[in-house]
PDB file of C-alpha atoms and ligand atoms in Angstrom:
ATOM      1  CA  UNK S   5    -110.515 -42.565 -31.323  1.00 92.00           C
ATOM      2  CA  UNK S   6    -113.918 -43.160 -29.757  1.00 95.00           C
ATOM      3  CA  UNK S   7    -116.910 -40.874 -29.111  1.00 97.00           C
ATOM      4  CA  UNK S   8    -118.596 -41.492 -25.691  1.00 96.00           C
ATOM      5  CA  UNK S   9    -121.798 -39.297 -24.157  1.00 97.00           C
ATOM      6  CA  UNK S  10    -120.665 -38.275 -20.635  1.00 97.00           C
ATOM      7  CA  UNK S  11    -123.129 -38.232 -18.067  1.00 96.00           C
ATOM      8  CA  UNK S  12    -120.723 -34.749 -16.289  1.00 97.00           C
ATOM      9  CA  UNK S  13    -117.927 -32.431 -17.477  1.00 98.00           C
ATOM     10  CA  UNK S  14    -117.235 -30.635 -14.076  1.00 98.00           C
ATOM     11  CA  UNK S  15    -116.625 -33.556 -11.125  1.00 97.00           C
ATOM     12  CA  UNK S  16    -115.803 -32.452  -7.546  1.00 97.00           C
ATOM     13  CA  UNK S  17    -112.391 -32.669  -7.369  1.00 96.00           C
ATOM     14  CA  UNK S  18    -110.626 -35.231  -4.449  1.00 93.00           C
ATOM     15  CA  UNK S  19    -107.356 -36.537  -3.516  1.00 89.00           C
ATOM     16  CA  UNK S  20    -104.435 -33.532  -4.075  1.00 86.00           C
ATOM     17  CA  UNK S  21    -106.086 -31.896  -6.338  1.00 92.00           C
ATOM     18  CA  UNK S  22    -108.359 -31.278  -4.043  1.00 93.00           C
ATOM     19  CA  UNK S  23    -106.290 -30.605  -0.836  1.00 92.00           C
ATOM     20  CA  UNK S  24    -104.494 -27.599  -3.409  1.00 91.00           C
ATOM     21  CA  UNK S  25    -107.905 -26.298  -2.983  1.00 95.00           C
ATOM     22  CA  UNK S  26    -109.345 -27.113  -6.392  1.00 97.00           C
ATOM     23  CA  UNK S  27    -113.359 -27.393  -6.135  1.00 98.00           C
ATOM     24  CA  UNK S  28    -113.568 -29.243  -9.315  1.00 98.00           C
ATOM     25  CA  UNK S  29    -111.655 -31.188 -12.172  1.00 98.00           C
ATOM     26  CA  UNK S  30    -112.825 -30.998 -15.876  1.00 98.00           C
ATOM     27  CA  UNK S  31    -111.138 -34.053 -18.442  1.00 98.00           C
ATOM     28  CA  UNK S  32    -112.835 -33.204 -21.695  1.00 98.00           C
ATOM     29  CA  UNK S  33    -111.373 -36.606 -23.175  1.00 97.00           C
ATOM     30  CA  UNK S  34    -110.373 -40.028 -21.567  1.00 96.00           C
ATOM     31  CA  UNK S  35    -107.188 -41.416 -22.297  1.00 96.00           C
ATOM     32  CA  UNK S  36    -104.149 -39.355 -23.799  1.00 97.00           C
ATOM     33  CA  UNK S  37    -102.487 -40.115 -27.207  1.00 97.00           C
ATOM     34  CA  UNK S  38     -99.036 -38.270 -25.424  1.00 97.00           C
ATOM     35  CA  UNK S  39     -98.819 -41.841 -23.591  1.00 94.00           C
ATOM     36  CA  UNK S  40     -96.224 -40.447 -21.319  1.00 94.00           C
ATOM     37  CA  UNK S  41     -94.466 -43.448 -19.464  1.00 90.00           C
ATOM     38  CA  UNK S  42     -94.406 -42.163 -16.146  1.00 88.00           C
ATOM     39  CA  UNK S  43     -98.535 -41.255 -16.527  1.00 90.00           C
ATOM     40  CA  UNK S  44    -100.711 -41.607 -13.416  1.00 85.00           C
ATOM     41  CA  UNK S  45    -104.074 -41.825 -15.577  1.00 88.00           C
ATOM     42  CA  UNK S  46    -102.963 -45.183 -16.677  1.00 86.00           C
ATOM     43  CA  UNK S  47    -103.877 -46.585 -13.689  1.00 84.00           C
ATOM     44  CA  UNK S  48    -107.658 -44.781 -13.201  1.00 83.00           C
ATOM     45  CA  UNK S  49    -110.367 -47.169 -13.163  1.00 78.00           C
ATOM     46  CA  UNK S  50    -111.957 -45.160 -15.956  1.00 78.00           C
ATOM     47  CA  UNK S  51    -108.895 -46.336 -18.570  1.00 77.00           C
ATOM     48  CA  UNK S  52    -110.197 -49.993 -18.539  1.00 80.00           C
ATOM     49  CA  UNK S  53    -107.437 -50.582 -21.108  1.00 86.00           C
ATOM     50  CA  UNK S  54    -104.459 -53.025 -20.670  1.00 87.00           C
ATOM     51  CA  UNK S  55    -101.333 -50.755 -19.412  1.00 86.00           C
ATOM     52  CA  UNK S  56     -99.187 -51.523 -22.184  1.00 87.00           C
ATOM     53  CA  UNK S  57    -101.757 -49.650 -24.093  1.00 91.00           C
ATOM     54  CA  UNK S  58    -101.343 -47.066 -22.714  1.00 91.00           C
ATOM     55  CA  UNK S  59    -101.251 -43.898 -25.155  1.00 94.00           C
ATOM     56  CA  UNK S  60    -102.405 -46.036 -27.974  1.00 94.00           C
ATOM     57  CA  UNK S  61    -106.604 -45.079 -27.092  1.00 95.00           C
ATOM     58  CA  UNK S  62    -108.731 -41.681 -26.886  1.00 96.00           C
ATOM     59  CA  UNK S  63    -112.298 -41.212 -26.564  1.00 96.00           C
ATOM     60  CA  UNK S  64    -113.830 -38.092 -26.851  1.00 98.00           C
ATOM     61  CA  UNK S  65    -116.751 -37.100 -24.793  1.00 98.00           C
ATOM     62  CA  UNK S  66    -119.114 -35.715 -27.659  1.00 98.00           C
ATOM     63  CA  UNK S  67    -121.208 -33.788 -25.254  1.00 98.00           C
ATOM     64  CA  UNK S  68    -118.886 -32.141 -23.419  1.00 98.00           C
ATOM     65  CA  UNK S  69    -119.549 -28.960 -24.735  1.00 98.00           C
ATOM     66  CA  UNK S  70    -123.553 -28.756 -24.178  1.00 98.00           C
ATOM     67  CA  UNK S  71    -122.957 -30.107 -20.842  1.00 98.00           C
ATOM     68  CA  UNK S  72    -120.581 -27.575 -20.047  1.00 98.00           C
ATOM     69  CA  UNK S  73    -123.280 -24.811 -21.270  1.00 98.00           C
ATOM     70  CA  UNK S  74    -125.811 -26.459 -19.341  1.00 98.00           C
ATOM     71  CA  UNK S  75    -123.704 -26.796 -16.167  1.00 97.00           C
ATOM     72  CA  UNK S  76    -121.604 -24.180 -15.700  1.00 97.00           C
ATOM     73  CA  UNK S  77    -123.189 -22.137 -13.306  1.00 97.00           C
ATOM     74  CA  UNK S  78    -122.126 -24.933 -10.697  1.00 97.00           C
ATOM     75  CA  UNK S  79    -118.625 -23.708 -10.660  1.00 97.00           C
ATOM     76  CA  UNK S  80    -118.958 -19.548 -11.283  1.00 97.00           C
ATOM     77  CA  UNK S  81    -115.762 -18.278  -9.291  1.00 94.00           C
ATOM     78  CA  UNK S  82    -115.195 -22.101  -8.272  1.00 97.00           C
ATOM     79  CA  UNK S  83    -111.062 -23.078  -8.695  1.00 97.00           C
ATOM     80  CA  UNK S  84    -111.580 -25.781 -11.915  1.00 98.00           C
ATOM     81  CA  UNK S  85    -108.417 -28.164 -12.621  1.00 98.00           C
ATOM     82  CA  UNK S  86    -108.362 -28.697 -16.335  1.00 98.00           C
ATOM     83  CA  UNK S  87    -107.545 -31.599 -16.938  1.00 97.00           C
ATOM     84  CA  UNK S  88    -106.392 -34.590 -14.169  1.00 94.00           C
ATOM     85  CA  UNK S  89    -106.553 -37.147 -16.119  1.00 94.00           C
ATOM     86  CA  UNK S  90    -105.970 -36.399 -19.608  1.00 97.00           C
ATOM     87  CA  UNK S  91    -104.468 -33.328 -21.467  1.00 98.00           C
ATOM     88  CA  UNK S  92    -106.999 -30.893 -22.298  1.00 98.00           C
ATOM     89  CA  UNK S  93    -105.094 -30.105 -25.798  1.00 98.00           C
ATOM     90  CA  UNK S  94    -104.657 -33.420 -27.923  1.00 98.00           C
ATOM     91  CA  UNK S  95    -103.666 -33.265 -31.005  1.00 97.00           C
ATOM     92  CA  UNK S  96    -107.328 -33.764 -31.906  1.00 98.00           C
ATOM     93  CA  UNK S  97    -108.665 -31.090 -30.579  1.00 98.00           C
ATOM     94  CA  UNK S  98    -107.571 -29.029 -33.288  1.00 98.00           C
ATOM     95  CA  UNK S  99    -110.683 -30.282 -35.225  1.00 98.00           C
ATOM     96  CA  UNK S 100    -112.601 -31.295 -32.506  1.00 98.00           C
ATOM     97  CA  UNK S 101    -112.910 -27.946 -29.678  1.00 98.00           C
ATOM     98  CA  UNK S 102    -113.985 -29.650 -27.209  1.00 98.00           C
ATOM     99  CA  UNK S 103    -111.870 -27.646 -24.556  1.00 98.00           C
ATOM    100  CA  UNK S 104    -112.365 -24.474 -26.880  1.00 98.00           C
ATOM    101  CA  UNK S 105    -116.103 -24.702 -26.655  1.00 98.00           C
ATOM    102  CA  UNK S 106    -115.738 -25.437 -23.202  1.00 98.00           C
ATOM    103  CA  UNK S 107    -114.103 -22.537 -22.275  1.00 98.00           C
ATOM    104  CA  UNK S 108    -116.595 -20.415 -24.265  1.00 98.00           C
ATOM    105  CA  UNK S 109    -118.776 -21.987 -21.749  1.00 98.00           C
ATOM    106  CA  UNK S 110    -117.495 -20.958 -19.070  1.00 98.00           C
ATOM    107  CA  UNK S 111    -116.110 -17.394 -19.468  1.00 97.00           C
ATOM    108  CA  UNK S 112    -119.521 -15.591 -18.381  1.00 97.00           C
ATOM    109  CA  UNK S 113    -119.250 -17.760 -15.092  1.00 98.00           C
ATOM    110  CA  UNK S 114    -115.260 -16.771 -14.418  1.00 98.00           C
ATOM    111  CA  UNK S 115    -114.019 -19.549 -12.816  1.00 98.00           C
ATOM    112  CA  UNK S 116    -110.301 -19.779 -11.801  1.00 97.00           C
ATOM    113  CA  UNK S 117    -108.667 -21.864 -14.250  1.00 98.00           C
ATOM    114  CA  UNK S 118    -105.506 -23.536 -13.734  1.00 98.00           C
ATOM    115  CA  UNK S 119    -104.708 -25.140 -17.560  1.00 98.00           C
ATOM    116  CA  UNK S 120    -102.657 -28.240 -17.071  1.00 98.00           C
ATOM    117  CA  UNK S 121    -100.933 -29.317 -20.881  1.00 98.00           C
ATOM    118  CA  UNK S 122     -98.064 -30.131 -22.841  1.00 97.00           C
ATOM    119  CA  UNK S 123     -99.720 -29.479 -26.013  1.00 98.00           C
ATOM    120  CA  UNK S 124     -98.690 -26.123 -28.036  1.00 98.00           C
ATOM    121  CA  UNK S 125    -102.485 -26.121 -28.944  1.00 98.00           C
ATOM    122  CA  UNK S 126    -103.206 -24.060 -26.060  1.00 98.00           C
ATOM    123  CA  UNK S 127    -101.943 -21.074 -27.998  1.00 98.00           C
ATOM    124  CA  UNK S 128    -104.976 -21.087 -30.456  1.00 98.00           C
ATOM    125  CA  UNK S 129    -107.707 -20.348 -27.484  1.00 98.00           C
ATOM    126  CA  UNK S 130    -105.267 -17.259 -26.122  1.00 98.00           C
ATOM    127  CA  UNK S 131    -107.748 -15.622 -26.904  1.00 98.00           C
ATOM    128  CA  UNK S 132    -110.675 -17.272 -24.300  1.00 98.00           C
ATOM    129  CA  UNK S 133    -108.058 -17.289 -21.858  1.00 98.00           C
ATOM    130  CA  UNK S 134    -107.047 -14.104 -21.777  1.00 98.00           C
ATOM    131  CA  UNK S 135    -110.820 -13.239 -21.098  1.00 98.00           C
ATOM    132  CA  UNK S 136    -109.872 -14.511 -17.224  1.00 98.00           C
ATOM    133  CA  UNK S 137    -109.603 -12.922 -14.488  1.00 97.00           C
ATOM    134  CA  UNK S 138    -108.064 -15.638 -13.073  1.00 97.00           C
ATOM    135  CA  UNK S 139    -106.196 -18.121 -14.694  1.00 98.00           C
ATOM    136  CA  UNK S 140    -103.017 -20.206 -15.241  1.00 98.00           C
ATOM    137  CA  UNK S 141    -101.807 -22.328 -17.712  1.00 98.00           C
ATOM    138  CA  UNK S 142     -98.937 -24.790 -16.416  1.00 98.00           C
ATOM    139  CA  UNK S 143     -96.865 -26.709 -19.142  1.00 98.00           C
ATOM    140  CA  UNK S 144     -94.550 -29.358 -18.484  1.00 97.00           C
ATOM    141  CA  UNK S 145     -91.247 -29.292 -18.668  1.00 97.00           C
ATOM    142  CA  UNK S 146     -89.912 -31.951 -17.512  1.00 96.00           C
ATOM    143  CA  UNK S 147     -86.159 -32.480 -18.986  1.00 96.00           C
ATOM    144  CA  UNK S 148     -84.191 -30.223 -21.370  1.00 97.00           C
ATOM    145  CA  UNK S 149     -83.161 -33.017 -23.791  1.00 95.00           C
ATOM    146  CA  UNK S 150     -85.666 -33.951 -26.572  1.00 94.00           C
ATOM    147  CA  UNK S 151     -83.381 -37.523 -26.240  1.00 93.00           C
ATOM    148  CA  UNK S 152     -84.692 -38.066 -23.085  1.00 93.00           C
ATOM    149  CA  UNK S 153     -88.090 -36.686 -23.555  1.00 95.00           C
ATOM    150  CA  UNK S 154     -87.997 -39.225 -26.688  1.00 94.00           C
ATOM    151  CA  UNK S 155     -87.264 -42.255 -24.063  1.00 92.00           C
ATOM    152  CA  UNK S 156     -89.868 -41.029 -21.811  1.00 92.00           C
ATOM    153  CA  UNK S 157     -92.948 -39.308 -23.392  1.00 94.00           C
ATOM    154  CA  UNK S 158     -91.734 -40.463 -27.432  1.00 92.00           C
ATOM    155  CA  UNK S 159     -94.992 -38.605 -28.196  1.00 96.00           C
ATOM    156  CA  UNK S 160     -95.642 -35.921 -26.576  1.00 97.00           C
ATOM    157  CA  UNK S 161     -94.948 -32.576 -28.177  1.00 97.00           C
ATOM    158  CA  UNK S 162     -91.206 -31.896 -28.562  1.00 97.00           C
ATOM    159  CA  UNK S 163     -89.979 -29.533 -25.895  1.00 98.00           C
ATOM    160  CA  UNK S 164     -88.844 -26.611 -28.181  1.00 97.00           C
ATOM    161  CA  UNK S 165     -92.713 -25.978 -28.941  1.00 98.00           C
ATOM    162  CA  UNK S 166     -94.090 -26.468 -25.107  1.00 98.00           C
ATOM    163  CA  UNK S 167     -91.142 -23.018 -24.739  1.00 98.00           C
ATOM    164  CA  UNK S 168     -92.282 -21.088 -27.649  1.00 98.00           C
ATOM    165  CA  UNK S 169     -95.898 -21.883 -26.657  1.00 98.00           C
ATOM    166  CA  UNK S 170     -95.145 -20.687 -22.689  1.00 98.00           C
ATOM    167  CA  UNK S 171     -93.949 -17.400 -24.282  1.00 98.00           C
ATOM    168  CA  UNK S 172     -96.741 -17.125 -26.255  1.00 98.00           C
ATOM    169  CA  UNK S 173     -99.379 -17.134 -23.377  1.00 98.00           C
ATOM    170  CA  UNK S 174     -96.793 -14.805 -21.217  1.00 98.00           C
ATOM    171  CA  UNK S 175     -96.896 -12.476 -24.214  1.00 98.00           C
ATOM    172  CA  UNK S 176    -100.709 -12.387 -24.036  1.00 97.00           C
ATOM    173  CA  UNK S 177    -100.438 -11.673 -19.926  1.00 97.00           C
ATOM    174  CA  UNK S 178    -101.488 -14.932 -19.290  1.00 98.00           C
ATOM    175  CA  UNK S 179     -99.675 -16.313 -16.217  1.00 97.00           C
ATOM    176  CA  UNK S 180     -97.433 -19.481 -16.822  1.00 98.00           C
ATOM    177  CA  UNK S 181     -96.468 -22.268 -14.758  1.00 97.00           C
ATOM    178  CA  UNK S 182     -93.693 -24.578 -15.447  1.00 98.00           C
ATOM    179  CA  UNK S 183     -94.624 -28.258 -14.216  1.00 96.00           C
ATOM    180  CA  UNK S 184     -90.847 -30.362 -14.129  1.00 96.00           C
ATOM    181  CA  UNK S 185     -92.824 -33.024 -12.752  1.00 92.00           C
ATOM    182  CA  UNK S 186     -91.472 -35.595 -12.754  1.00 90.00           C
ATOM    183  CA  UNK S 187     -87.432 -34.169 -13.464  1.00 92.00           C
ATOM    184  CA  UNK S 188     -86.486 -36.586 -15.931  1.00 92.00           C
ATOM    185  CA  UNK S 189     -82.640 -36.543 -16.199  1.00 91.00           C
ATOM    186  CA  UNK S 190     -81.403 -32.717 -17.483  1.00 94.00           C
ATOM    187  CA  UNK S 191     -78.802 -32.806 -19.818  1.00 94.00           C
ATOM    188  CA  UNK S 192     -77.163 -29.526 -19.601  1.00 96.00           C
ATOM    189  CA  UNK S 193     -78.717 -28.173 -15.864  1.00 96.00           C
ATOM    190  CA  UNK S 194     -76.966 -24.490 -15.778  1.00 96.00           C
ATOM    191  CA  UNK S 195     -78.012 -24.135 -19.442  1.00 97.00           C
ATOM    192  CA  UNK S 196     -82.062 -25.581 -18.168  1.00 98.00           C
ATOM    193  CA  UNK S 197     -81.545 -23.568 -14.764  1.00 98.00           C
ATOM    194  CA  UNK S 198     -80.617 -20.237 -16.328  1.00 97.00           C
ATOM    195  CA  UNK S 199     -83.528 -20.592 -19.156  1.00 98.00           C
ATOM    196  CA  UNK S 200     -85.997 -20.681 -16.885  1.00 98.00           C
ATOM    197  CA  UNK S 201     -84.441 -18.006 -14.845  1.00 97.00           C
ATOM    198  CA  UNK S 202     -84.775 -16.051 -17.853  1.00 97.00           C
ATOM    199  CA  UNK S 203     -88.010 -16.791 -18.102  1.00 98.00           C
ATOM    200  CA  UNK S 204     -89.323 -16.392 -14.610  1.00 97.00           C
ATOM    201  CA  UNK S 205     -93.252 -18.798 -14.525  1.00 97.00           C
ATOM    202  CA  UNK S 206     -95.415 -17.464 -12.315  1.00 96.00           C
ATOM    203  CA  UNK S 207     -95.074 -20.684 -10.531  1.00 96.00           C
ATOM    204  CA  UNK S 208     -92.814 -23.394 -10.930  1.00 97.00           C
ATOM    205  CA  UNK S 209     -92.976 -27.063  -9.833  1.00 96.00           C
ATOM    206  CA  UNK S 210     -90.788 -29.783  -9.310  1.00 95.00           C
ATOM    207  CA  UNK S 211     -91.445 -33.161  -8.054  1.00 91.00           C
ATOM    208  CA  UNK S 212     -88.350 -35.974  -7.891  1.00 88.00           C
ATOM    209  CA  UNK S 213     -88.431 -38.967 -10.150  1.00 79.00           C
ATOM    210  CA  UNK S 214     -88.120 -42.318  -8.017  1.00 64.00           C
ATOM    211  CA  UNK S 215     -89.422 -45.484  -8.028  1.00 59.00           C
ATOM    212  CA  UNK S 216     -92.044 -45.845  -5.861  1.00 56.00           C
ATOM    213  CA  UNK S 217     -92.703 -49.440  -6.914  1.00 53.00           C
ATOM    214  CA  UNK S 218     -96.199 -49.844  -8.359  1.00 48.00           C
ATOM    215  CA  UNK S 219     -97.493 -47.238  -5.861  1.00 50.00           C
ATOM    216  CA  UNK S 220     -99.515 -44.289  -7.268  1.00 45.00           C
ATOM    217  CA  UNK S 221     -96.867 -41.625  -8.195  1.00 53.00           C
ATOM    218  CA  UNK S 222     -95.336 -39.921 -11.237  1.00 53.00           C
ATOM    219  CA  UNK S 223     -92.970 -43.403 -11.911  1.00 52.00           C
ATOM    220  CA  UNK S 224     -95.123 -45.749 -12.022  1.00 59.00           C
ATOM    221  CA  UNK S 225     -95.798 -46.933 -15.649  1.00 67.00           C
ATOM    222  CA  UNK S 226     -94.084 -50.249 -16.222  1.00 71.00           C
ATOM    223  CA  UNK S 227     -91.941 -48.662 -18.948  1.00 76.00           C
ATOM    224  CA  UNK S 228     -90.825 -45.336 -16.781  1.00 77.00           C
ATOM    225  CA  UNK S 229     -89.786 -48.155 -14.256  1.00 73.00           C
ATOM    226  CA  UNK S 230     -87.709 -50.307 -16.857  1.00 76.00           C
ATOM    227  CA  UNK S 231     -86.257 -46.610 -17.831  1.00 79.00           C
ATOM    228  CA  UNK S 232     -85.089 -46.005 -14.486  1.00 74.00           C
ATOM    229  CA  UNK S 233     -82.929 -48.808 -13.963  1.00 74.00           C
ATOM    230  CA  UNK S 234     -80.822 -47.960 -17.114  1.00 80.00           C
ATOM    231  CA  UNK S 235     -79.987 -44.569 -16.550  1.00 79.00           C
ATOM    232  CA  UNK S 236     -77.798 -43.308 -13.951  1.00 77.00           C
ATOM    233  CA  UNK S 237     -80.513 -40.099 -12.631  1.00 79.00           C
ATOM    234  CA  UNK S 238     -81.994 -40.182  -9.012  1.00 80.00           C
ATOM    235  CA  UNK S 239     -82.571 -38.468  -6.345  1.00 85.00           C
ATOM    236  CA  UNK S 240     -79.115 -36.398  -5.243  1.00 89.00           C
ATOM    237  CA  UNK S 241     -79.017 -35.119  -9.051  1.00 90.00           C
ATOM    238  CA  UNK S 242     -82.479 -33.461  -8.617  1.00 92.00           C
ATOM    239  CA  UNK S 243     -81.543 -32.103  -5.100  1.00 95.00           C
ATOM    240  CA  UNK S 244     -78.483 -30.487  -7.112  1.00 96.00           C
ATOM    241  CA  UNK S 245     -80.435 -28.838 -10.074  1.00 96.00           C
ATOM    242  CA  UNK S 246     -83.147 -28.215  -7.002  1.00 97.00           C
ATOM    243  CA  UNK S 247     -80.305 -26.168  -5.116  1.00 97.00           C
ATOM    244  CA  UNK S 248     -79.066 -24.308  -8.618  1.00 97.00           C
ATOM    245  CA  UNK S 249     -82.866 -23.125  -8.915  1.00 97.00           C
ATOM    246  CA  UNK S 250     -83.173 -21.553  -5.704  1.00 97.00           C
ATOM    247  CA  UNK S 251     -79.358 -20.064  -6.012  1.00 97.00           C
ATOM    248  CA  UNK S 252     -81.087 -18.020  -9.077  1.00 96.00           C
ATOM    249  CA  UNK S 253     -84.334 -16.862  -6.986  1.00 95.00           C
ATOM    250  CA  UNK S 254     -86.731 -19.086  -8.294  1.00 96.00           C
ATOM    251  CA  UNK S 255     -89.114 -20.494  -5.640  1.00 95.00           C
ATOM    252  CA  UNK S 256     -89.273 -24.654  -6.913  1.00 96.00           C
ATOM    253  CA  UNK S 257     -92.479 -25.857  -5.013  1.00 95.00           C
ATOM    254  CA  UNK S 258     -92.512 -29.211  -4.205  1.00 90.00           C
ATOM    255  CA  UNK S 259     -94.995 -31.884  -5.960  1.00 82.00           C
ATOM    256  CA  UNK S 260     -98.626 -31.441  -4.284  1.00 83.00           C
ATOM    257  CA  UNK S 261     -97.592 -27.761  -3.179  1.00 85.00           C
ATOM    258  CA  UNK S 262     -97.037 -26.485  -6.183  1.00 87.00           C
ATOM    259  CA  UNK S 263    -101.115 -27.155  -7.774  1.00 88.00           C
ATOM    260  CA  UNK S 264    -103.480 -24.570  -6.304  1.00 92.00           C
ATOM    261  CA  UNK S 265    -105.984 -22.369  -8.053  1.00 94.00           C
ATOM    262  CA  UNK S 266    -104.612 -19.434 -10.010  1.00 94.00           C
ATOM    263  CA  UNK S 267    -105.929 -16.701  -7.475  1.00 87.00           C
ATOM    264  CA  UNK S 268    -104.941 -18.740  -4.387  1.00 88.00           C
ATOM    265  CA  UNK S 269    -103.325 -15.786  -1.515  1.00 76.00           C
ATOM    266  CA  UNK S 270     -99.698 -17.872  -0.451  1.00 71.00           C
ATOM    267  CA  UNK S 271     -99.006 -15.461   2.123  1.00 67.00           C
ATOM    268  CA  UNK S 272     -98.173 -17.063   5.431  1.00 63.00           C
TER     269      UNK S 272
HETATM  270  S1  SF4 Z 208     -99.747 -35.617 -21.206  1.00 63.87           S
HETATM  271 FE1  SF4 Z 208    -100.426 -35.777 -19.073  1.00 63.87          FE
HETATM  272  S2  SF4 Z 208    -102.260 -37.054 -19.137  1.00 63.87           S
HETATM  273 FE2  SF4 Z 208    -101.181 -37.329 -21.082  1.00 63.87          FE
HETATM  274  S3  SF4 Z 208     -99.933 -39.152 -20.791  1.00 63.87           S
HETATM  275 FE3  SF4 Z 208     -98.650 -37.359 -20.327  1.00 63.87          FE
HETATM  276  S4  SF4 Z 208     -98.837 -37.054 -18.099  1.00 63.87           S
HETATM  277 FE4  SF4 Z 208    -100.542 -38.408 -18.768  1.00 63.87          FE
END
């Protein structure tokens, strides 16, 4: 792990982020240790690093923290996406509170935080959160099977602690997305279907795994690709655990439709 001095901490946000009407991002680190296959961020300028690297760097922006104090009057009641490019809760963090400190920032200025992570970690700053008037914390979820999870994101947080974590923050009233983006092959799909019936996210998202060779998209990492050929998953199977979600009321949203601001009015 590497410290670096950033220059920002909030950047206007572009691309879907910001057509789900996000104002800006905030990435407190560059580079995730999760290393998830499938990862977009790989392919950022910013990660300079060789692909098959991917998940094997981390720098830490030392500063974020006093910039955040410094800056964040520029987005009071502005819709902040935390993080796009990294995952706000690394196993790190625990010593580090980066994200911690900058959401003590940032509480005075209430801006409406949507909390994008995998990591359990979120739990500890329930606390900061809950101080939000608006805010959103989506996890992903992206398979049922800890086998499959180990093929695709081998370490990223096993799956059992991203659910106890989600009940956690619903416990505390905090509203909780569930992000199966991409679906990576389910396992058991009534069992998944009816869990997260029972659970009922504030918003849930689901996004189809498919190879959309070497263009940006959620399947793009060399391994994910190399995955995809050697297991029998595609696109009918998500239609069909698509179709069992709706059959139990749950709204899926679809990819880019499913990330706006925590706060956002979806009436027609
Ligand atoms: S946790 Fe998020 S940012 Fe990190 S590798 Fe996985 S998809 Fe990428």
């Amino acid at each position: 792990m590497e410290f670096i001095q950033a220059r920002s901490i909030f950047t206007p946000a572009t691309g879907f982020i910001r057509r789900g009407g996000f104002d800006w991002t905030c990435n407190p680190y560059v580079g995730c240790v999760f290393g998830c296959t499938y990862c977009y961020a790989m392919f950022l300028p910013q990660s300079r690093e060789p692909l098959d690297q991917w998940g094997r760097w981390l720098r830490a922006k030392q500063n974020a923290v006093e910039i955040a104090w410094k800056s964040r009057h520029r987005i009071a009641q502005a819709a902040v996406y935390l993080s796009s490019v990294t995952d706000p809760y690394q196993p790190i963090e625990r010593s580090l509170l980066l994200t911690r400190g900058i959401l003590e920032a940032i509480i005075d200025v209430q801006p409406r935080l949507l909390v994008q992570t995998r990591g359990p970690l979120v739990v500890r700053d329930v606390d900061l959160l809950a101080q939000l008037r608006h805010i959103r914390v989506n996890v992903s979820i992206p398979t049922d099977s800890d086998e499959v999870r180990q093929l695709f994101e081998p370490k990223a947080p096993p799956l059992d602690r991203r659910w106890d974590a989600m009940e956690k923050l619903k416990s505390h009233g905090i509203a909780v997305g569930v992000c199966i983006t991409p679906m990576l092959p389910i396992a058991e799909p009534e069992r998944f279907v009816d869990r997260l019936a029972e659970f009922q996210p504030d918003v849930l998202v689901v996004q189809s795994f498919h190879n959309s060779r070497g263009c940006f998209g959620a399947d793009t990492g060399p391994k994910a690709r190399k995955l995809l050929t050697q297991i029998d998953w595609g696109v009918e199977e998500f239609h069909r655990v698509v179709d069992q979600l709706r059959r139990t009321g749950l709204r899926p949203l679809d990819g880019e439709a499913g990330f706006f601001p925590p706060g956002t009015d979806l009436t027609p």
